[in-house]
Coordinates of N, CA and C and ligand atoms in Angstrom, one line a residue:
M1 N 81.1 113.2 110.2 CA 80.1 114.4 110.0 C 78.8 113.8 110.2
A2 N 77.9 114.3 111.1 CA 76.6 113.7 111.3 C 75.5 113.8 110.2
M3 N 74.7 112.7 110.3 CA 73.6 112.8 109.4 C 72.3 113.5 109.9
T4 N 71.6 114.1 109.0 CA 70.5 114.7 109.4 C 69.4 113.7 109.7
A5 N 68.2 114.2 110.5 CA 67.2 113.2 110.9 C 66.6 112.5 109.6
P6 N 66.1 113.1 108.5 CA 65.7 112.3 107.4 C 66.7 111.4 106.8
E7 N 68.0 111.8 106.9 CA 69.1 110.9 106.4 C 69.1 109.7 107.3
L8 N 69.0 109.7 108.5 CA 69.0 108.5 109.3 C 67.9 107.7 109.1
H9 N 66.8 108.3 108.9 CA 65.4 107.5 108.4 C 65.7 106.9 107.0
L10 N 66.4 107.6 106.2 CA 66.6 106.8 104.9 C 67.5 105.7 105.1
K11 N 68.6 105.8 105.8 CA 69.5 104.9 106.0 C 69.0 103.6 106.6
K12 N 68.1 103.9 107.5 CA 67.3 102.6 108.2 C 66.4 101.9 107.1
S13 N 65.6 102.7 106.4 CA 64.7 102.2 105.4 C 65.5 101.4 104.3
V14 N 66.6 102.0 103.8 CA 67.4 101.5 102.6 C 68.1 100.2 103.1
A15 N 68.4 100.0 104.5 CA 69.0 98.7 105.0 C 67.9 97.7 105.2
Q16 N 66.8 98.2 105.6 CA 65.7 97.2 105.7 C 65.2 96.7 104.3
K17 N 64.9 97.6 103.6 CA 64.2 97.3 102.3 C 65.1 96.8 101.1
L18 N 66.3 97.2 101.0 CA 67.3 97.1 100.0 C 68.5 96.4 100.4
N19 N 68.7 96.4 101.7 CA 69.9 95.6 102.1 C 71.2 96.3 101.6
R20 N 71.1 97.7 101.7 CA 72.3 98.5 101.1 C 72.7 99.5 102.4
P21 N 73.9 99.5 102.5 CA 74.4 100.7 103.5 C 74.3 101.8 103.0
I22 N 74.1 102.9 104.0 CA 74.4 104.3 103.7 C 75.4 104.9 104.6
T23 N 76.4 105.5 104.1 CA 77.4 106.0 105.0 C 77.4 107.6 104.7
I24 N 78.0 108.2 105.7 CA 78.4 109.6 105.3 C 79.4 109.6 104.3
G25 N 79.5 110.7 103.5 CA 80.6 110.9 102.4 C 81.8 110.8 103.0
R26 N 82.8 110.3 102.2 CA 84.3 110.3 102.6 C 85.0 111.6 102.0
V27 N 85.2 112.3 102.9 CA 85.8 113.7 102.5 C 87.0 113.9 103.5
A28 N 87.9 114.8 103.2 CA 89.1 115.0 104.0 C 89.0 116.3 104.6
H29 N 88.0 116.5 105.5 CA 88.0 117.8 106.2 C 88.3 117.5 107.6
L30 N 88.8 118.4 108.2 CA 89.1 118.2 109.8 C 88.1 118.6 110.4
T31 N 87.6 117.8 111.2 CA 86.5 118.0 112.3 C 87.1 117.9 113.6
K32 N 88.2 117.3 113.8 CA 88.9 117.4 115.1 C 90.5 117.4 114.8
P33 N 91.0 118.6 114.6 CA 92.3 118.8 114.1 C 93.4 118.4 115.2
Q34 N 94.3 117.8 114.8 CA 95.2 117.3 115.8 C 96.6 118.2 116.0
P35 N 97.4 118.1 116.8 CA 98.4 119.0 117.0 C 99.2 119.2 115.8
W36 N 99.5 118.1 114.8 CA 100.3 118.3 113.7 C 99.6 118.8 112.7
H37 N 98.2 118.9 112.7 CA 97.4 119.9 111.8 C 97.5 121.3 112.1
T38 N 97.4 121.6 113.6 CA 97.4 123.1 113.8 C 98.9 123.6 113.6
A39 N 99.9 122.7 113.7 CA 101.1 123.1 113.5 C 101.4 123.7 112.0
L40 N 100.5 123.1 111.2 CA 100.7 123.5 109.8 C 99.7 124.8 109.5
G41 N 99.0 125.3 110.6 CA 98.2 126.4 110.4 C 96.6 125.9 109.9
R42 N 96.4 124.7 110.1 CA 95.1 124.3 109.7 C 94.0 124.3 110.9
A43 N 92.8 124.4 110.6 CA 91.8 124.6 111.6 C 90.5 123.6 111.4
T44 N 89.7 123.6 112.3 CA 88.4 122.9 112.2 C 87.4 123.4 111.1
C45 N 87.0 122.6 110.5 CA 86.1 122.9 109.5 C 84.7 123.7 110.0
Q46 N 84.5 124.8 109.4 CA 83.4 125.9 109.8 C 82.1 125.3 109.5
F47 N 81.8 124.3 108.7 CA 80.6 123.8 108.3 C 79.8 125.1 107.4
R48 N 80.5 125.5 106.5 CA 79.9 126.7 105.7 C 79.7 126.2 104.2
N49 N 80.1 125.0 103.8 CA 80.0 124.5 102.5 C 80.6 125.5 101.4
R50 N 81.6 126.1 101.6 CA 82.0 127.1 100.5 C 83.5 126.6 100.2
C51 N 83.6 125.2 99.9 CA 85.0 124.7 99.9 C 85.5 125.0 98.3
S52 N 84.5 125.1 97.5 CA 84.9 125.4 96.1 C 85.6 126.8 95.9
R53 N 85.3 127.5 96.9 CA 86.1 129.0 96.8 C 87.6 129.0 97.5
G54 N 87.9 127.7 97.9 CA 89.1 127.6 98.7 C 89.1 127.8 99.9
C55 N 89.9 127.2 101.1 CA 89.5 127.2 102.4 C 90.6 128.0 103.3
P56 N 90.1 129.2 103.8 CA 91.0 130.0 104.4 C 91.5 129.1 105.8
F57 N 90.7 128.3 106.1 CA 91.1 127.6 107.4 C 92.1 126.4 107.2
G58 N 92.2 126.0 105.9 CA 93.0 124.9 105.6 C 92.3 123.7 106.0
A59 N 91.0 123.7 106.0 CA 90.3 122.6 106.8 C 89.9 121.5 105.9
Y60 N 90.0 121.5 104.6 CA 89.8 120.4 103.8 C 91.5 120.1 103.2
F61 N 91.7 118.8 103.1 CA 93.0 118.5 102.5 C 93.4 119.1 101.2
S62 N 94.4 119.7 101.0 CA 94.9 120.1 99.7 C 96.4 120.2 99.9
S63 N 96.9 120.4 98.8 CA 98.5 120.4 98.8 C 98.8 121.7 99.3
L64 N 98.2 122.8 99.1 CA 98.3 124.1 99.4 C 98.1 124.3 101.0
A65 N 97.2 123.3 101.7 CA 96.9 123.5 103.1 C 97.8 122.7 103.9
A66 N 98.2 121.5 103.3 CA 98.8 120.4 104.0 C 100.3 120.1 103.6
T67 N 100.4 119.4 102.4 CA 101.6 119.0 102.1 C 102.7 119.9 101.8
I68 N 102.4 121.2 101.1 CA 103.3 122.1 100.8 C 103.8 122.6 102.1
P69 N 103.1 123.2 103.0 CA 103.3 123.8 104.2 C 104.4 122.7 105.1
A70 N 103.8 121.4 105.0 CA 104.7 120.5 105.7 C 106.1 120.4 105.1
A71 N 106.2 120.4 103.7 CA 107.4 120.2 103.1 C 108.2 121.6 103.5
R72 N 107.6 122.7 103.3 CA 108.3 123.9 103.7 C 109.1 123.9 105.0
Q73 N 108.4 123.2 106.0 CA 108.9 123.4 107.4 C 110.1 122.4 107.4
T74 N 110.4 121.6 106.3 CA 111.7 121.0 106.5 C 113.0 121.7 106.0
N75 N 112.5 122.9 105.6 CA 113.5 123.7 105.1 C 114.4 123.2 103.8
R76 N 113.8 122.1 103.1 CA 114.6 121.6 102.2 C 113.5 121.6 100.9
L77 N 112.6 122.6 100.9 CA 111.7 122.7 99.9 C 112.1 123.7 98.8
T78 N 112.1 123.5 97.6 CA 112.4 124.6 96.6 C 111.0 124.5 95.7
I79 N 110.3 125.6 95.6 CA 109.0 125.9 94.8 C 109.7 126.5 93.5
V80 N 109.4 125.9 92.4 CA 109.8 126.4 90.9 C 108.4 127.1 90.6
H81 N 108.6 128.2 90.1 CA 107.1 128.9 89.7 C 107.1 128.9 88.0
N82 N 105.9 128.8 87.6 CA 105.7 129.1 86.2 C 106.3 128.1 85.3
A83 N 106.5 126.7 85.8 CA 107.1 126.0 85.2 C 106.0 124.8 84.9
I84 N 105.9 124.6 83.6 CA 104.8 123.6 83.1 C 105.6 122.3 82.7
V85 N 105.2 121.2 83.3 CA 105.9 119.9 83.2 C 105.6 119.5 81.7
K86 N 106.4 119.2 80.9 CA 106.2 118.8 79.6 C 106.2 117.3 79.4
E87 N 107.2 116.7 80.0 CA 107.4 115.2 79.9 C 108.2 114.8 81.1
I88 N 108.1 113.5 81.4 CA 109.0 112.7 82.5 C 110.2 112.1 81.6
L89 N 111.3 112.4 82.4 CA 112.5 111.7 81.7 C 112.8 110.4 82.3
L90 N 113.4 109.5 81.6 CA 113.5 108.1 81.9 C 115.2 107.9 82.2
D91 N 115.6 106.9 82.8 CA 117.1 106.7 82.9 C 117.5 106.1 81.6
S92 N 118.8 105.7 81.5 CA 119.4 105.4 80.4 C 118.9 104.0 79.9
Q93 N 118.4 103.1 80.6 CA 117.8 101.9 80.3 C 116.2 102.1 79.8
G94 N 115.7 103.3 80.1 CA 114.4 103.6 79.8 C 113.4 102.9 80.6
Q95 N 113.7 102.5 81.7 CA 112.9 101.7 82.6 C 112.3 102.6 83.9
K96 N 113.1 103.6 84.2 CA 112.8 104.3 85.5 C 112.8 105.8 85.3
A97 N 111.7 106.5 85.8 CA 111.7 107.9 85.8 C 112.8 108.5 86.7
K98 N 113.4 109.5 86.0 CA 114.7 110.0 86.7 C 114.5 111.6 87.0
G99 N 113.5 112.1 86.1 CA 113.3 113.6 86.3 C 112.2 114.1 85.4
V100 N 112.1 115.3 85.3 CA 111.0 116.1 84.6 C 111.6 117.1 83.6
R101 N 111.1 117.4 82.5 CA 111.4 118.4 81.7 C 110.4 119.5 81.7
V102 N 110.8 120.6 82.0 CA 109.7 121.7 82.1 C 110.1 122.9 81.3
I103 N 108.8 123.5 80.8 CA 109.0 124.8 80.1 C 108.4 126.0 80.8
D104 N 109.2 127.0 81.0 CA 108.8 128.2 81.7 C 107.8 129.0 80.9
Q105 N 106.6 129.0 81.4 CA 105.3 129.6 80.8 C 105.6 131.1 80.2
N106 N 106.5 131.9 80.8 CA 106.6 133.3 80.2 C 107.9 133.2 79.3
T107 N 109.0 132.6 79.6 CA 110.1 132.7 78.6 C 110.3 131.6 77.6
M108 N 109.6 130.7 78.0 CA 109.7 129.4 77.1 C 110.9 128.5 77.3
E109 N 111.9 129.0 78.2 CA 113.0 128.5 78.6 C 112.7 126.8 79.0
V110 N 113.6 126.0 78.5 CA 113.4 124.6 79.0 C 114.3 124.1 79.8
R111 N 113.9 123.5 81.1 CA 114.9 123.2 82.0 C 114.4 121.7 82.5
E112 N 115.5 121.0 83.1 CA 115.2 119.5 83.7 C 115.5 119.5 85.1
F113 N 114.9 118.8 85.8 CA 115.0 118.6 87.2 C 115.2 117.0 87.4
Y114 N 115.9 116.6 88.3 CA 116.1 115.2 88.6 C 115.9 114.8 90.1
A115 N 115.3 113.7 90.2 CA 114.9 113.2 91.8 C 114.8 111.7 91.9
K116 N 115.1 111.3 92.9 CA 114.9 109.8 93.2 C 113.5 109.2 93.0
V117 N 112.6 110.0 93.5 CA 111.2 109.8 93.3 C 110.4 110.9 92.8
I118 N 109.6 110.4 91.8 CA 108.8 111.7 91.3 C 107.3 111.3 91.5
F119 N 106.7 112.3 91.9 CA 105.1 112.0 91.9 C 104.4 112.8 90.9
L120 N 103.6 112.2 90.1 CA 102.9 113.1 89.1 C 101.5 113.2 89.7
N121 N 101.1 114.5 89.8 CA 99.8 114.8 90.4 C 99.3 116.0 89.8
A122 N 99.0 115.8 88.4 CA 98.5 117.0 87.6 C 97.0 116.7 87.4
G123 N 96.3 115.8 87.9 CA 94.9 115.5 87.8 C 94.7 114.6 86.5
T124 N 93.5 114.2 86.3 CA 93.2 113.2 85.3 C 93.6 113.7 84.0
I125 N 93.4 114.9 83.4 CA 93.8 115.1 82.1 C 95.2 115.5 82.0
G126 N 95.7 116.1 83.0 CA 97.0 116.6 82.9 C 98.1 115.6 83.2
S127 N 97.8 114.5 84.1 CA 98.8 113.5 84.3 C 98.8 112.7 83.1
T128 N 97.5 112.5 82.4 CA 97.5 111.6 81.2 C 98.1 112.3 80.0
S129 N 98.1 113.6 80.0 CA 98.8 114.1 78.8 C 100.2 114.1 78.9
I130 N 100.7 114.4 80.2 CA 102.2 114.4 80.5 C 102.8 112.7 80.1
L131 N 102.2 111.9 80.6 CA 102.5 110.4 80.4 C 102.5 110.3 78.9
M132 N 101.4 110.8 78.2 CA 101.5 110.6 76.8 C 102.7 111.2 75.9
N133 N 103.0 112.4 76.6 CA 104.2 113.0 76.0 C 105.4 112.5 76.3
S134 N 105.5 111.6 77.3 CA 106.8 111.0 77.7 C 107.0 109.8 76.9
K135 N 107.5 110.1 75.8 CA 107.8 108.9 74.8 C 109.3 108.5 74.8
S136 N 109.5 107.3 74.7 CA 110.9 106.8 74.5 C 110.9 105.6 73.7
A137 N 112.3 104.9 73.6 CA 112.2 103.7 72.8 C 111.5 102.6 73.6
R138 N 111.5 102.6 75.0 CA 110.8 101.5 75.8 C 109.3 101.8 75.7
F139 N 108.9 103.0 75.7 CA 107.5 103.5 75.7 C 107.3 104.4 74.7
P140 N 107.1 103.8 73.4 CA 106.9 104.6 72.3 C 105.4 105.2 72.2
N141 N 104.5 104.7 73.0 CA 103.1 105.2 73.1 C 102.9 106.0 74.2
G142 N 104.0 106.5 74.9 CA 103.7 107.3 76.2 C 104.0 106.2 77.5
L143 N 104.6 107.0 78.4 CA 105.1 106.2 79.5 C 103.9 105.3 80.4
G144 N 104.3 104.0 80.4 CA 103.4 103.3 81.2 C 102.3 102.8 80.3
N145 N 102.2 103.0 79.0 CA 100.9 102.8 78.2 C 101.2 101.5 77.2
D146 N 101.8 100.4 77.8 CA 101.7 99.1 77.2 C 100.4 98.7 76.7
S147 N 99.3 99.2 77.5 CA 97.9 98.8 77.3 C 97.3 99.4 76.3
D148 N 97.9 100.5 75.9 CA 97.3 101.5 75.0 C 95.9 102.1 75.5
Q149 N 95.7 102.0 76.8 CA 94.4 102.6 77.4 C 94.6 104.0 78.1
L150 N 96.0 104.5 77.9 CA 96.3 105.9 78.4 C 95.3 106.8 77.6
G151 N 94.5 107.7 78.3 CA 93.7 108.7 77.5 C 92.3 108.1 77.2
R152 N 92.3 106.8 77.2 CA 90.9 106.4 76.9 C 90.1 106.1 78.1
N153 N 88.7 105.9 77.9 CA 87.7 105.5 79.2 C 87.9 106.4 80.5
L154 N 88.1 107.6 80.1 CA 88.2 108.6 81.4 C 86.9 108.7 81.9
M155 N 86.8 108.7 83.2 CA 85.5 108.6 83.9 C 85.2 110.0 84.8
D156 N 84.1 110.2 84.7 CA 83.6 111.5 85.5 C 82.4 111.2 86.3
H157 N 82.1 112.1 87.1 CA 80.7 112.0 88.0 C 79.6 112.2 87.0
H158 N 78.6 111.6 87.2 CA 77.3 112.1 86.6 C 76.8 112.9 87.6
L159 N 76.5 114.1 87.3 CA 75.9 115.1 88.2 C 74.4 115.3 88.0
S160 N 73.6 115.4 89.1 CA 72.3 115.6 89.0 C 71.4 114.7 88.3
V161 N 71.9 113.4 88.1 CA 71.1 112.3 87.6 C 70.5 111.7 88.7
G162 N 69.1 111.7 88.8 CA 68.5 111.3 90.0 C 67.2 111.8 90.2
A163 N 66.7 111.9 91.6 CA 65.5 112.5 91.9 C 65.5 113.3 93.0
R164 N 64.7 114.2 93.2 CA 64.4 114.8 94.4 C 63.1 114.9 95.0
A165 N 62.8 115.4 96.2 CA 61.4 115.4 96.7 C 61.4 116.3 97.9
D166 N 60.4 116.8 98.2 CA 60.1 117.4 99.7 C 59.7 116.4 100.4
I167 N 60.3 116.3 101.7 CA 59.9 115.3 102.6 C 59.0 115.9 103.8
E168 N 57.9 115.4 104.0 CA 57.0 115.8 105.2 C 57.6 115.1 106.6
G169 N 57.3 116.0 107.5 CA 57.7 115.5 108.8 C 59.1 116.1 109.3
F170 N 59.7 115.7 110.4 CA 61.0 116.1 110.9 C 61.1 117.4 111.2
E171 N 59.9 118.3 111.3 CA 59.8 119.6 111.6 C 60.7 120.1 112.7
D172 N 60.6 119.3 113.9 CA 61.3 119.6 115.2 C 62.6 119.3 115.1
D173 N 63.3 118.7 114.0 CA 64.6 118.3 113.8 C 65.5 119.4 113.1
Y174 N 66.6 119.7 113.7 CA 67.5 120.8 113.1 C 69.0 120.3 113.3
Y175 N 69.9 120.9 112.6 CA 71.1 120.6 112.7 C 72.1 121.7 112.6
F176 N 73.4 121.5 112.8 CA 74.3 122.6 112.8 C 75.0 122.9 111.5
G177 N 74.9 124.3 111.0 CA 75.8 124.6 109.9 C 75.4 124.0 108.5
A178 N 76.3 124.3 107.5 CA 75.9 123.9 106.2 C 77.0 122.5 105.9
R179 N 76.8 121.4 106.3 CA 77.7 120.4 106.1 C 78.4 120.1 104.7
P180 N 79.6 120.4 104.5 CA 80.1 120.3 103.3 C 80.5 118.8 102.9
N181 N 79.4 118.1 102.7 CA 79.7 116.6 102.6 C 78.1 116.1 102.2
A182 N 78.1 114.8 101.7 CA 76.7 114.3 101.2 C 77.0 112.8 101.8
L183 N 75.7 112.2 101.7 CA 75.5 110.7 101.9 C 76.2 110.1 100.8
Y184 N 76.6 108.6 101.1 CA 77.1 107.9 100.1 C 76.4 106.4 100.2
I185 N 76.0 106.1 99.0 CA 75.7 104.5 99.0 C 76.7 103.8 98.3
P186 N 77.7 103.1 98.7 CA 78.6 102.4 98.0 C 78.3 101.4 97.3
R187 N 78.6 101.2 96.1 CA 78.5 100.0 95.2 C 76.8 99.5 95.3
F188 N 76.1 100.3 94.6 CA 74.6 100.1 94.8 C 74.3 98.9 93.9
R189 N 74.9 98.8 92.6 CA 74.6 97.6 91.8 C 75.7 96.7 91.8
N190 N 75.4 95.4 91.4 CA 76.5 94.4 91.0 C 77.3 94.2 92.3
W191 N 76.4 93.9 93.4 CA 76.9 93.9 94.7 C 76.1 92.8 95.5
G192 N 76.9 91.8 96.0 CA 76.2 90.7 96.8 C 75.7 89.7 95.8
N193 N 74.4 89.5 95.9 CA 73.8 88.6 94.8 C 73.2 89.3 93.7
D194 N 73.4 90.5 93.8 CA 72.8 91.5 92.6 C 73.8 91.4 91.4
K195 N 73.8 90.6 90.4 CA 74.7 90.5 89.2 C 74.0 91.1 88.1
R196 N 74.4 92.0 87.3 CA 74.0 92.7 86.2 C 74.9 92.3 85.0
G197 N 74.4 92.7 83.7 CA 75.3 92.2 82.8 C 76.3 93.3 82.3
Y198 N 77.0 93.8 83.2 CA 78.1 94.7 83.1 C 79.0 94.6 84.1
L199 N 80.3 94.9 84.1 CA 81.3 94.9 84.9 C 81.3 96.0 86.0
R200 N 81.8 95.7 87.1 CA 81.8 96.7 88.2 C 80.6 97.3 88.6
G201 N 80.4 98.5 89.1 CA 79.1 98.9 89.6 C 79.1 100.4 89.9
F202 N 78.1 101.0 90.5 CA 78.2 102.3 90.8 C 77.7 102.6 92.2
G203 N 78.0 103.9 92.7 CA 77.5 104.1 93.9 C 76.5 105.5 93.8
Y204 N 75.9 105.9 94.9 CA 75.0 107.0 95.0 C 75.5 108.0 95.8
Q205 N 75.2 109.3 95.4 CA 75.5 110.4 96.5 C 74.1 111.1 96.8
G206 N 74.0 111.6 97.7 CA 72.8 112.5 98.1 C 72.6 112.9 99.5
G207 N 71.4 113.5 99.8 CA 71.4 114.0 101.1 C 70.0 114.7 101.4
A208 N 69.7 115.1 102.6 CA 68.6 115.7 103.0 C 68.8 116.8 103.8
S209 N 68.4 118.0 103.6 CA 68.6 119.2 104.4 C 67.4 120.3 104.2
R210 N 67.5 121.1 105.1 CA 66.3 122.1 105.0 C 66.4 122.8 103.9
A211 N 65.2 123.2 103.2 CA 65.2 124.1 101.9 C 65.6 125.5 102.4
D212 N 66.3 126.3 101.5 CA 66.6 127.6 101.7 C 65.7 128.4 100.9
W213 N 66.2 129.6 100.7 CA 65.4 130.7 100.0 C 65.2 130.3 98.5
S214 N 66.0 129.4 98.0 CA 65.8 129.0 96.5 C 64.5 128.0 96.5
R215 N 63.9 127.5 97.4 CA 62.8 126.7 97.3 C 61.6 127.0 96.4
G216 N 61.4 128.4 96.5 CA 60.2 128.9 95.7 C 60.6 128.9 94.1
Q217 N 61.8 129.2 93.9 CA 62.3 129.0 92.5 C 62.2 127.7 92.0
L218 N 62.7 126.7 93.1 CA 62.7 125.3 92.4 C 61.2 125.0 92.1
K219 N 60.2 125.4 93.1 CA 59.0 124.8 92.8 C 58.4 125.5 91.4
R220 N 58.9 126.7 91.2 CA 58.3 127.5 90.1 C 58.9 126.6 88.9
D221 N 60.3 126.3 88.8 CA 60.9 125.7 87.6 C 60.1 124.2 87.4
S222 N 59.8 123.6 88.6 CA 59.1 122.3 88.3 C 57.9 122.5 87.6
A223 N 57.1 123.5 88.1 CA 55.6 123.8 87.7 C 55.9 124.2 86.2
L224 N 56.8 124.8 85.7 CA 57.0 125.2 84.5 C 57.3 124.0 83.4
I225 N 58.2 123.0 83.9 CA 58.6 121.9 83.2 C 57.2 121.1 83.1
L226 N 56.5 120.9 84.2 CA 55.2 120.1 84.0 C 54.3 120.6 83.0
K227 N 54.2 122.0 82.9 CA 53.3 122.8 82.1 C 53.8 122.6 80.7
Q228 N 55.1 122.6 80.5 CA 55.6 122.5 79.0 C 55.4 121.0 78.7
K229 N 55.3 119.9 79.4 CA 55.0 118.6 79.0 C 53.7 118.6 78.6
Ligands
SF4_1 S1 83.1 124.4 104.6 FE1 84.8 124.0 103.3 S2 85.7 126.1 102.9 FE2 84.3 126.2 104.9 S3 85.9 125.8 106.6 FE3 84.9 123.9 105.9 S4 86.5 122.9 104.4 FE4 86.9 125.2 104.7

C-alpha cells in the first residue's frame, strides 16, 4: 500500500534527523489476489477502511475468509457449532495434547474430540484461560505454565497516545481511497545505540491523510480543551 505525500516527506525527515525507518503498516490485505485467493472467493481490497465491520470481499486475512473455506474445499472438514472449548486433554504421560473437551453452549453437554495436531487460536484472553483450565499432574498450574507467567503481563496497544497536527502544503497531492492501514516506525526506542533503562522497546503507528467532515468538530473540541485549561 502506498504512502501519501506528507507521509513520504515524514519518512525522509525521520530517516535524516532520527535515523529511524518508517514503513507502511504490516497488514494481511489482498492488493493483488493470486489464483489461489480467488479460488477461495477472495478479492482485492476496496480501500474503504471498513474492516472492523467484517469484509464481504474476503480481502483481509481471517479464518472465515481464508483458512475455513480452504479446509472446506478438502471435503474433510467438520465444523462443530455451539461448542465452547473448556480444556485441552493430554495423553496418558501428560506430555502431549491429544484432544479438547468442549461444552455445548445450549445443552451443556460435554464432549471430547481427538486429533494428532491441535491449534489453539482463541485470542489472548481465551487461549490463556483455556490453558489455565487445562490442569494435570504434569501441569498443575495450567498447560505450559511452568514459568507461572500464564495470564500475567498481558500486553495491549496504547491507543491515541501521541500527537496530531494540521500539515500545511501538499494541496496538489491526492491519493486513492481510504487505505485500511497506517505507517509504522518499528522499534523506535532501545534500537542501535539508543539504550534505555528498560528491556525491549516499542514502535509507533500513525499516518497523514486529508481531513474529512469531522475536521470542524476536532477543531471545536481542541478549542474547548484549551479554554478549560
Ligand atoms: S477496506 Fe477492509 S473491509 Fe473494505 S475491502 Fe478492504 S479489507 Fe475489506
